[in-house]
Amino acid sequence: MASLNPLLSGAERPARSTLLQVGAFELWPAARRLRLRGKPVPLTARAFDVLAALALHHPGMASKRALLAAAWPGLVVEENNLQVQVSLLRKLLGSNAITTVPGHGYRLNLPVSGGHGVAVEELPPPAAPLLGRDRDLADLGDMLRQHRLASLLGAGGVGKSTLARHAATGAAAAAGLAVVWADLAECAGPIDVLETVARAAGADDTAAVPLARHLAQRPCVLVLDNADRVAGDVAGLVTALLAHAPPVRLLVTTQVRLHLPEEQVYRLMPLAVPPAGCTLQAALQYGALALLQARAHGHDHRFALTEATLPIAIALCRELDGLPLALELAAARIPALGVTEVLQRLCDHWLLLKTINGNGPARHRSLADTLEWSFRLLDPPAQALWCETAAMPPWFSLDDLMAHRGGSDGAATLDLLGTLVDRSMLTFEAGRTPGYTLSACHRAFALQKRSAHGAGTPVSA
Ligand SMILES: Nc1ncnc2c1ncn2[C@@H]1O[C@H](COP(=O)(O)OP(=O)(O)O)[C@@H](O)[C@H]1O
Ligand SMILES: [Mg+2]
């Protein structure tokens, strides 16, 4: 069976019988055959996979990651292996047949016809199954079916990108659409946003309207991941897409809302934590415990929760508020410390805040980095209010906060409070009195910021 890029959704993969005409060559991806004027052309399996992936991404660029995943699925290999296959292909197809896009990947320069060469930035490989999100997956899928623009809003590390990956793939497959994935984490302004989306979509023109028209011809679910820092610029592009690319469905992951009238907001909450006293079997049905168990087992195959360690593990999940990134970092400490010690050491939240997550992006390197990223997204008055709330009782009411702030402008405080809840820096439980609280990790981080800047003085990024 052909090992075409497994990251592409079914809708993007040619059907078994699809023939692609690549220049003068006939490429049969499913049969793994390459022919020239009816005669078979010998090609190594790896070179074949690279060529098939290049053709599939045509006329766009195929990223190095996509090509490596296509030719060495599931393996970690050096990039020079890819260069070797590309030079083999250049010898066969002609030296100008494949262009190097420096630092990013390769583009096939031959005409491709017959299949659908969909230009897509591949979905990041789902590192592990999605745990504890059945309901969210179904609800977000419904939202994507019914609305053109969904924003997945939630705290850093709560699992937005992970859920978006699964939801976009599911929604695209159900509607026969492709998935285009643009990671905006490194973007600093409107040009970066346009260029990143154009690159992901294989568009040459990076102006908003032509880009929208290009996407209109490729019905897809477009995921704009990590829009936090450029939410205003993303809102501008999204407005053009809504007007000029009617078939495109948009899923934005962000801590900062776009504030567009068409925006449907899906607020992603942390994973569910089992109640104390639950049996082991029942507890593993809760996302937070399932994730802790899975990651701890990944770090040490001998690890298994028992009825004896279960209460401690549940307490640990509760202390970490079911936040997936925090659970993963805590699980990384379990082989050396054990569950009990990790829980005890959590009083010193810095153990966790500073635990290094080697594989993650820079803002997920540690919980402190994630919180710093979120903190910097706030304006100084919101930063200051957040640090103040950390010094309040664990649960507080609006009246408590107003009293605490003395003569401060009440209307301004209400606005800031709304921002903090929107950004998941504060939790508000409707129906609970008092209803506001900070998670334990947030509190530890905010207190640290507060003492670094001196209580009562304004805090700035
Ligand atoms: N439902 C889940 N099942 C398994 N792992 C998850 C889940 N949600 C999040 N994770 C893991 O938690 C970490 C943070 O998730 P991520 O999606 O990057 O968060 P966000 O995009 O909200 O910052 C990642 O390493 C991810 O693999
Ligand atoms: Mg993310």
Coordinates of C-alpha atoms and ligand atoms in Angstrom, one line a residue:
M1 CA 0.0 0.0 0.0
A2 CA 1.3 3.4 -0.8
S3 CA 2.7 5.3 2.1
L4 CA 1.5 8.7 0.9
N5 CA 1.7 11.4 3.5
P6 CA -0.4 9.9 6.4
L7 CA -0.9 13.4 7.8
L8 CA -3.2 14.5 4.9
S9 CA -6.8 13.9 5.5
G10 CA -8.7 11.4 3.4
A11 CA -10.2 14.1 1.3
E12 CA -6.7 15.2 0.1
R13 CA -5.4 11.8 -0.8
P14 CA -6.0 10.7 -4.3
A15 CA -8.3 7.7 -4.7
R16 CA -6.7 4.3 -5.1
S17 CA -7.0 4.5 -8.9
T18 CA -5.9 8.1 -9.4
L19 CA -3.3 8.7 -12.1
L20 CA -1.3 11.8 -11.8
Q21 CA 0.4 13.2 -14.9
V22 CA 3.7 14.7 -13.8
G23 CA 5.3 16.4 -16.7
A24 CA 5.9 13.5 -19.2
F25 CA 5.7 10.9 -16.4
E26 CA 2.7 9.0 -15.2
L27 CA 2.5 8.6 -11.5
W28 CA 0.3 5.9 -9.9
P29 CA 0.4 6.6 -6.2
A30 CA -1.7 3.7 -5.0
A31 CA 0.1 1.2 -7.2
R32 CA 3.5 2.8 -6.5
R33 CA 4.3 2.9 -10.2
L34 CA 6.1 5.5 -12.3
R35 CA 6.0 5.2 -16.1
L36 CA 7.4 7.2 -18.9
R37 CA 5.7 6.7 -22.3
G38 CA 4.2 3.5 -21.0
K39 CA 7.5 2.1 -19.8
P40 CA 8.2 1.5 -16.0
V41 CA 10.8 3.8 -14.5
P42 CA 12.8 2.2 -11.7
L43 CA 12.8 4.3 -8.6
T44 CA 13.7 3.6 -4.9
A45 CA 10.7 3.4 -2.6
R46 CA 11.8 6.5 -0.7
A47 CA 12.3 8.6 -3.8
F48 CA 8.9 7.4 -5.0
D49 CA 7.3 8.6 -1.7
V50 CA 9.0 12.0 -2.0
L51 CA 7.9 12.4 -5.6
A52 CA 4.3 11.4 -4.7
A53 CA 4.2 13.9 -1.8
L54 CA 5.6 16.6 -4.0
A55 CA 3.0 16.0 -6.7
L56 CA 0.3 15.9 -4.0
H57 CA 1.3 19.3 -2.7
H58 CA 1.7 20.8 -6.2
P59 CA 1.5 23.7 -7.1
G60 CA 2.4 24.6 -3.5
M61 CA 5.5 23.8 -1.5
A62 CA 5.8 20.5 0.3
S63 CA 7.5 21.2 3.7
K64 CA 10.5 19.1 4.7
R65 CA 8.4 17.7 7.6
A66 CA 5.7 16.6 5.2
L67 CA 8.2 14.9 2.9
L68 CA 10.1 13.2 5.8
A69 CA 6.7 12.0 7.1
A70 CA 5.8 10.7 3.7
A71 CA 9.0 8.8 3.0
W72 CA 9.9 7.7 6.5
P73 CA 6.6 7.5 8.3
G74 CA 6.9 7.2 12.0
L75 CA 10.7 7.5 11.9
V76 CA 13.0 10.3 12.9
V77 CA 15.7 10.8 10.2
E78 CA 18.3 13.4 9.3
E79 CA 17.3 15.9 6.7
N80 CA 20.2 15.0 4.5
N81 CA 18.4 11.7 3.7
L82 CA 15.8 13.9 2.1
Q83 CA 18.4 15.8 0.1
V84 CA 19.7 12.5 -1.2
Q85 CA 16.3 11.5 -2.5
V86 CA 15.7 15.0 -4.0
S87 CA 19.0 14.8 -5.9
L88 CA 18.1 11.3 -7.2
L89 CA 14.8 12.8 -8.4
R90 CA 16.5 15.8 -10.1
K91 CA 18.7 13.4 -12.0
L92 CA 15.6 11.6 -13.3
L93 CA 13.2 14.5 -13.9
G94 CA 15.7 17.2 -14.8
S95 CA 17.8 19.5 -12.7
N96 CA 15.1 22.3 -12.6
A97 CA 12.2 20.0 -11.9
I98 CA 12.4 20.5 -8.1
T99 CA 13.0 23.9 -6.5
T100 CA 14.4 24.2 -3.1
V101 CA 12.5 26.7 -0.9
P102 CA 15.3 27.5 1.5
G103 CA 14.6 26.6 5.1
H104 CA 11.1 25.3 4.3
G105 CA 10.9 22.5 1.8
Y106 CA 10.6 21.8 -2.0
R107 CA 8.3 22.6 -4.8
L108 CA 7.7 20.5 -7.9
N109 CA 8.1 22.6 -11.1
L110 CA 6.6 20.2 -13.5
P111 CA 2.9 20.5 -14.6
V112 CA 0.7 18.1 -12.6
S113 CA -2.7 17.1 -13.7
G114 CA -5.2 14.3 -13.3
G115 CA -5.5 14.0 -9.5
H116 CA -6.0 16.9 -7.2
G117 CA -2.7 18.3 -6.2
V118 CA -4.0 20.2 -3.2
A119 CA -1.6 22.7 -1.8
V120 CA -1.7 22.3 1.9
E121 CA 0.6 22.8 4.9
E122 CA 0.2 19.4 6.5
L123 CA -1.4 19.0 9.8
P124 CA 1.1 18.5 12.6
P125 CA 1.2 14.8 13.3
P126 CA -1.2 13.9 16.1
A127 CA 1.4 12.9 18.7
A128 CA -1.0 10.8 20.7
P129 CA -4.7 10.0 20.8
L130 CA -7.1 12.7 22.0
L131 CA -8.1 12.0 25.5
G132 CA -11.2 13.1 27.4
R133 CA -12.5 15.3 24.6
D134 CA -15.3 13.3 23.0
R135 CA -17.9 15.8 23.9
D136 CA -15.8 18.8 22.8
L137 CA -14.9 17.1 19.6
A138 CA -18.6 16.5 18.8
D139 CA -19.7 20.0 19.8
L140 CA -16.9 21.8 18.0
G141 CA -17.6 19.6 14.9
D142 CA -21.3 20.8 15.0
M143 CA -20.1 24.4 15.3
L144 CA -17.9 24.0 12.3
R145 CA -20.7 22.5 10.3
Q146 CA -23.1 25.3 11.2
H147 CA -20.9 28.3 11.2
R148 CA -18.1 29.6 8.9
L149 CA -16.0 31.0 11.7
A150 CA -15.3 29.3 15.0
S151 CA -12.8 30.5 17.6
L152 CA -11.4 28.0 20.0
L153 CA -10.7 30.0 23.1
G154 CA -8.8 28.8 26.1
A155 CA -5.8 29.1 28.4
G156 CA -2.3 28.3 27.2
G157 CA -1.7 24.6 27.4
V158 CA -5.4 23.7 27.7
G159 CA -5.3 21.7 24.5
K160 CA -6.7 24.1 21.8
S161 CA -4.2 23.1 19.1
T162 CA -4.6 19.4 19.9
L163 CA -8.4 19.5 19.7
A164 CA -8.3 21.8 16.6
R165 CA -6.2 19.2 14.8
H166 CA -8.7 16.4 15.4
A167 CA -11.8 18.6 14.9
A168 CA -10.6 20.1 11.6
T169 CA -9.7 16.7 10.2
G170 CA -13.0 15.2 11.2
A171 CA -15.0 18.2 9.8
A172 CA -13.0 18.3 6.6
A173 CA -13.4 14.5 6.0
A174 CA -17.2 14.7 6.6
A175 CA -17.6 17.5 4.1
G176 CA -15.1 16.3 1.5
L177 CA -12.9 19.3 2.2
A178 CA -9.1 19.6 2.5
V179 CA -7.4 21.0 5.7
V180 CA -5.1 23.9 5.4
W181 CA -3.1 24.6 8.6
A182 CA -1.3 27.8 9.3
D183 CA 0.6 28.2 12.5
L184 CA 0.7 31.9 13.4
A185 CA 2.8 31.6 16.6
E186 CA 5.8 33.3 15.1
C187 CA 3.9 36.1 13.4
A188 CA 4.4 39.6 14.6
G189 CA 2.2 41.6 12.2
P190 CA -0.2 41.6 9.2
I191 CA 2.5 40.8 6.6
D192 CA 3.6 37.8 8.6
V193 CA 0.0 36.6 8.9
L194 CA -0.7 37.0 5.2
E195 CA 2.6 35.3 4.2
T196 CA 2.1 32.4 6.6
V197 CA -1.4 31.7 5.3
A198 CA -0.4 32.1 1.7
R199 CA 2.4 29.7 2.2
A200 CA 0.1 27.2 3.9
A201 CA -2.4 27.5 1.1
G202 CA 0.1 27.4 -1.8
A203 CA -0.9 30.9 -3.0
D204 CA 1.5 33.2 -4.7
D205 CA -0.3 36.4 -4.0
T206 CA -0.1 37.5 -0.3
A207 CA -2.7 40.4 -0.5
A208 CA -5.8 39.5 1.5
V209 CA -8.4 39.6 -1.3
P210 CA -6.4 37.6 -3.9
L211 CA -5.5 35.1 -1.2
A212 CA -9.1 34.8 -0.3
R213 CA -10.0 34.2 -4.0
H214 CA -7.2 31.6 -4.2
L215 CA -8.7 29.8 -1.2
A216 CA -12.2 30.1 -2.7
Q217 CA -11.1 27.7 -5.4
R218 CA -9.9 25.1 -2.8
P219 CA -12.8 24.5 -0.4
C220 CA -11.2 23.7 2.9
V221 CA -11.2 24.0 6.6
L222 CA -8.5 26.6 7.3
V223 CA -7.1 26.4 10.7
L224 CA -5.4 29.6 12.0
D225 CA -3.5 28.2 15.0
N226 CA -2.1 30.4 17.8
A227 CA -3.6 33.7 16.6
D228 CA -3.2 35.2 20.1
R229 CA -0.5 37.8 19.4
V230 CA -1.9 38.9 16.0
A231 CA -5.7 38.7 16.7
G232 CA -6.4 42.1 15.1
D233 CA -4.5 41.2 11.9
V234 CA -6.2 37.8 11.8
A235 CA -9.5 39.5 12.2
G236 CA -8.7 41.6 9.1
L237 CA -7.8 38.6 7.0
V238 CA -10.8 36.6 8.2
T239 CA -13.1 39.5 7.2
A240 CA -11.7 39.2 3.6
L241 CA -12.0 35.4 3.7
L242 CA -15.6 35.6 4.9
A243 CA -16.4 38.0 2.0
H244 CA -14.5 36.4 -0.8
A245 CA -14.0 32.7 0.0
P246 CA -17.5 31.4 0.8
P247 CA -16.6 27.7 0.7
V248 CA -13.9 28.1 3.3
R249 CA -14.6 27.2 6.9
L250 CA -12.4 28.9 9.5
L251 CA -11.2 27.5 12.9
V252 CA -9.0 29.9 14.9
T253 CA -7.2 28.8 18.1
T254 CA -6.5 31.7 20.3
Q255 CA -6.4 33.2 23.8
V256 CA -7.6 36.5 22.4
R257 CA -11.0 36.8 20.7
L258 CA -11.3 38.3 17.2
H259 CA -14.4 40.2 18.1
L260 CA -16.1 39.8 14.7
P261 CA -19.9 39.5 14.5
E262 CA -19.6 36.1 12.7
E263 CA -17.3 34.7 15.4
Q264 CA -18.7 31.7 17.3
V265 CA -16.7 31.2 20.4
Y266 CA -16.0 27.8 21.8
R267 CA -14.5 28.1 25.3
L268 CA -12.3 25.1 25.9
M269 CA -12.2 24.1 29.6
P270 CA -9.5 21.9 31.2
L271 CA -9.9 18.2 31.3
A272 CA -12.4 16.7 33.7
V273 CA -11.0 15.5 37.1
P274 CA -12.5 12.5 38.7
P275 CA -14.3 13.0 42.1
A276 CA -12.5 11.7 45.2
G277 CA -13.5 8.2 46.1
C278 CA -14.0 7.0 42.5
T279 CA -12.9 3.5 41.5
L280 CA -9.8 3.2 39.3
Q281 CA -11.8 2.0 36.4
A282 CA -14.3 4.9 36.6
A283 CA -11.5 7.4 37.3
L284 CA -9.7 6.5 34.1
Q285 CA -12.8 7.7 32.1
Y286 CA -11.9 11.2 33.2
G287 CA -9.6 13.0 30.8
A288 CA -7.2 14.5 33.4
L289 CA -6.5 11.1 35.0
A290 CA -6.3 9.3 31.7
L291 CA -3.7 11.9 30.4
L292 CA -1.6 11.7 33.6
Q293 CA -1.6 7.8 33.5
A294 CA -0.8 7.8 29.7
R295 CA 2.1 10.3 29.9
A296 CA 3.6 8.8 33.2
H297 CA 3.4 5.3 31.5
G298 CA 5.1 6.8 28.5
H299 CA 8.0 8.0 30.7
D300 CA 8.3 4.7 32.5
H301 CA 6.6 1.6 31.1
R302 CA 6.3 0.1 34.6
F303 CA 4.1 2.9 35.8
A304 CA 0.5 2.0 36.5
L305 CA -2.0 3.6 38.9
T306 CA -3.3 1.4 41.6
E307 CA -6.3 1.7 44.0
A308 CA -3.6 2.8 46.6
T309 CA -2.1 5.6 44.5
L310 CA -5.4 6.7 42.9
P311 CA -6.4 9.2 45.6
I312 CA -3.0 10.9 45.3
A313 CA -3.2 11.0 41.5
I314 CA -6.7 12.5 41.7
A315 CA -5.5 15.1 44.1
L316 CA -2.6 15.9 41.8
C317 CA -5.1 16.3 38.8
R318 CA -7.2 18.6 40.9
E319 CA -4.3 20.6 42.1
L320 CA -3.3 21.1 38.5
D321 CA -6.8 22.0 37.5
G322 CA -6.9 19.4 34.8
L323 CA -4.6 21.5 32.6
P324 CA -3.1 19.1 30.0
L325 CA 0.3 20.9 29.7
A326 CA 0.6 20.9 33.6
L327 CA -0.3 17.3 33.7
E328 CA 2.2 16.4 31.1
L329 CA 5.0 18.2 33.0
A330 CA 4.0 16.6 36.3
A331 CA 4.0 13.2 34.6
A332 CA 7.5 13.8 33.5
R333 CA 8.6 14.1 37.1
I334 CA 6.9 10.9 38.3
P335 CA 9.6 8.3 37.3
A336 CA 12.2 10.1 39.5
L337 CA 9.9 11.2 42.4
G338 CA 6.8 9.1 42.4
V339 CA 3.2 10.4 42.5
T340 CA 3.1 11.2 46.2
E341 CA 6.3 13.2 46.1
V342 CA 5.2 15.2 43.0
L343 CA 2.0 16.1 44.8
Q344 CA 3.8 17.1 47.9
R345 CA 6.3 19.2 46.0
L346 CA 3.5 21.0 44.2
C347 CA 3.2 23.3 47.2
D348 CA 6.3 24.7 45.6
H349 CA 4.7 25.3 42.3
W350 CA 8.0 26.3 40.8
L351 CA 8.9 22.7 40.6
L352 CA 6.3 22.4 37.9
L353 CA 6.5 25.9 36.5
K354 CA 10.1 25.3 35.7
T355 CA 10.0 21.7 34.5
I356 CA 11.4 21.6 31.0
N357 CA 9.3 20.2 28.2
G358 CA 12.0 19.3 25.7
N359 CA 9.7 18.6 22.8
G360 CA 7.3 21.5 22.9
P361 CA 7.5 24.9 21.2
A362 CA 9.3 27.7 23.0
R363 CA 6.1 29.0 24.7
H364 CA 5.4 25.5 26.0
R365 CA 8.9 24.8 27.2
S366 CA 7.8 25.1 30.7
L367 CA 4.6 26.2 32.4
A368 CA 6.3 29.4 33.3
D369 CA 7.0 30.1 29.6
T370 CA 3.3 29.4 28.8
L371 CA 2.1 31.7 31.6
E372 CA 4.6 34.4 30.6
W373 CA 3.2 34.3 27.0
S374 CA -0.4 34.7 28.3
F375 CA 0.7 37.4 30.8
R376 CA 2.3 39.4 28.0
L377 CA -0.9 39.3 26.0
L378 CA -2.5 41.4 28.7
D379 CA -2.4 45.2 28.9
P380 CA -0.6 46.6 32.0
P381 CA -3.9 47.4 33.8
A382 CA -5.1 43.9 33.3
Q383 CA -1.7 42.5 34.4
A384 CA -2.0 44.6 37.6
L385 CA -5.5 43.5 38.4
W386 CA -4.6 39.9 37.8
C387 CA -1.7 40.1 40.2
E388 CA -4.0 41.8 42.8
T389 CA -6.5 38.9 42.5
A390 CA -3.8 36.4 43.4
A391 CA -3.5 38.0 46.8
M392 CA -7.2 37.7 47.5
P393 CA -8.9 34.7 49.2
P394 CA -9.0 31.5 47.0
W395 CA -12.6 32.3 46.0
F396 CA -13.8 35.9 45.9
S397 CA -16.9 37.8 44.7
L398 CA -17.2 40.9 42.6
D399 CA -18.0 42.9 45.7
D400 CA -14.9 41.6 47.5
L401 CA -12.8 42.7 44.5
M402 CA -14.4 46.2 44.4
A403 CA -13.9 46.6 48.1
H404 CA -10.3 45.4 47.7
R405 CA -9.7 48.1 45.0
G406 CA -11.1 50.8 47.2
G407 CA -11.8 53.9 45.2
S408 CA -10.8 52.5 41.8
D409 CA -13.0 53.1 38.7
G410 CA -15.7 50.4 39.0
A411 CA -16.5 50.3 35.3
A412 CA -12.9 49.9 34.3
T413 CA -12.5 47.1 36.8
L414 CA -15.5 45.3 35.3
D415 CA -13.9 45.6 31.8
L416 CA -10.6 44.2 33.0
L417 CA -12.4 41.4 34.9
G418 CA -14.1 40.5 31.6
T419 CA -10.8 40.4 29.8
L420 CA -9.2 38.2 32.5
V421 CA -12.1 35.7 32.3
D422 CA -12.0 35.7 28.4
R423 CA -8.3 34.9 28.6
S424 CA -8.9 32.1 31.1
M425 CA -6.6 33.9 33.5
L426 CA -9.4 34.0 36.0
T427 CA -12.1 31.3 36.4
F428 CA -15.7 32.4 36.9
E429 CA -18.2 29.7 38.0
A430 CA -21.7 30.9 37.4
G431 CA -24.0 29.7 40.2
R432 CA -21.2 29.5 42.8
T433 CA -20.9 32.2 45.5
P434 CA -18.3 33.6 45.6
G435 CA -17.7 32.8 42.0
Y436 CA -14.1 34.0 41.0
T437 CA -10.9 32.0 41.5
L438 CA -7.4 31.6 40.1
S439 CA -6.0 28.1 39.4
A440 CA -3.1 27.1 41.7
C441 CA -0.5 27.5 39.0
H442 CA -1.9 30.9 37.9
R443 CA -1.9 32.1 41.6
A444 CA 1.7 31.0 42.1
F445 CA 2.9 32.7 39.0
A446 CA 0.9 35.9 39.7
L447 CA 2.2 36.1 43.2
Q448 CA 5.7 35.8 41.9
K449 CA 5.1 38.6 39.4
R450 CA 3.6 40.7 42.2
S451 CA 6.5 40.3 44.6
A452 CA 9.0 40.9 41.7
H453 CA 7.3 44.2 41.0
G454 CA 6.3 45.1 44.6
A455 CA 2.7 44.8 45.7
G456 CA 0.7 47.9 44.9
T457 CA 3.0 49.1 42.0
P458 CA 1.8 48.7 38.4
V459 CA 3.1 45.6 36.7
S460 CA 4.2 45.8 33.1
A461 CA 5.4 43.2 30.7
Ligands
LIG1 N1 -7.1 15.9 25.0 C1 -5.8 15.7 25.0 N2 -5.3 14.4 24.9 C2 -4.0 14.2 25.0 N3 -3.1 15.1 25.1 C3 -3.5 16.4 25.1 C4 -4.9 16.8 25.1 N4 -5.0 18.1 25.2 C5 -3.7 18.6 25.2 N5 -2.8 17.6 25.2 C6 -1.4 17.8 25.3 O1 -1.1 18.9 26.1 C7 -0.2 19.8 25.6 C8 -0.7 21.2 25.4 O2 -1.8 21.1 24.4 P1 -1.9 22.2 23.2 O3 -3.0 21.7 22.3 O4 -0.6 22.5 22.6 O5 -2.4 23.4 24.1 P2 -2.8 24.9 23.6 O6 -2.9 24.9 22.1 O7 -4.1 25.2 24.2 O8 -1.7 25.8 24.1 C9 0.3 19.1 24.3 O9 1.5 18.5 24.5 C10 -0.8 18.1 24.0 O10 -0.3 17.0 23.3
MG2 MG -1.7 26.0 20.7

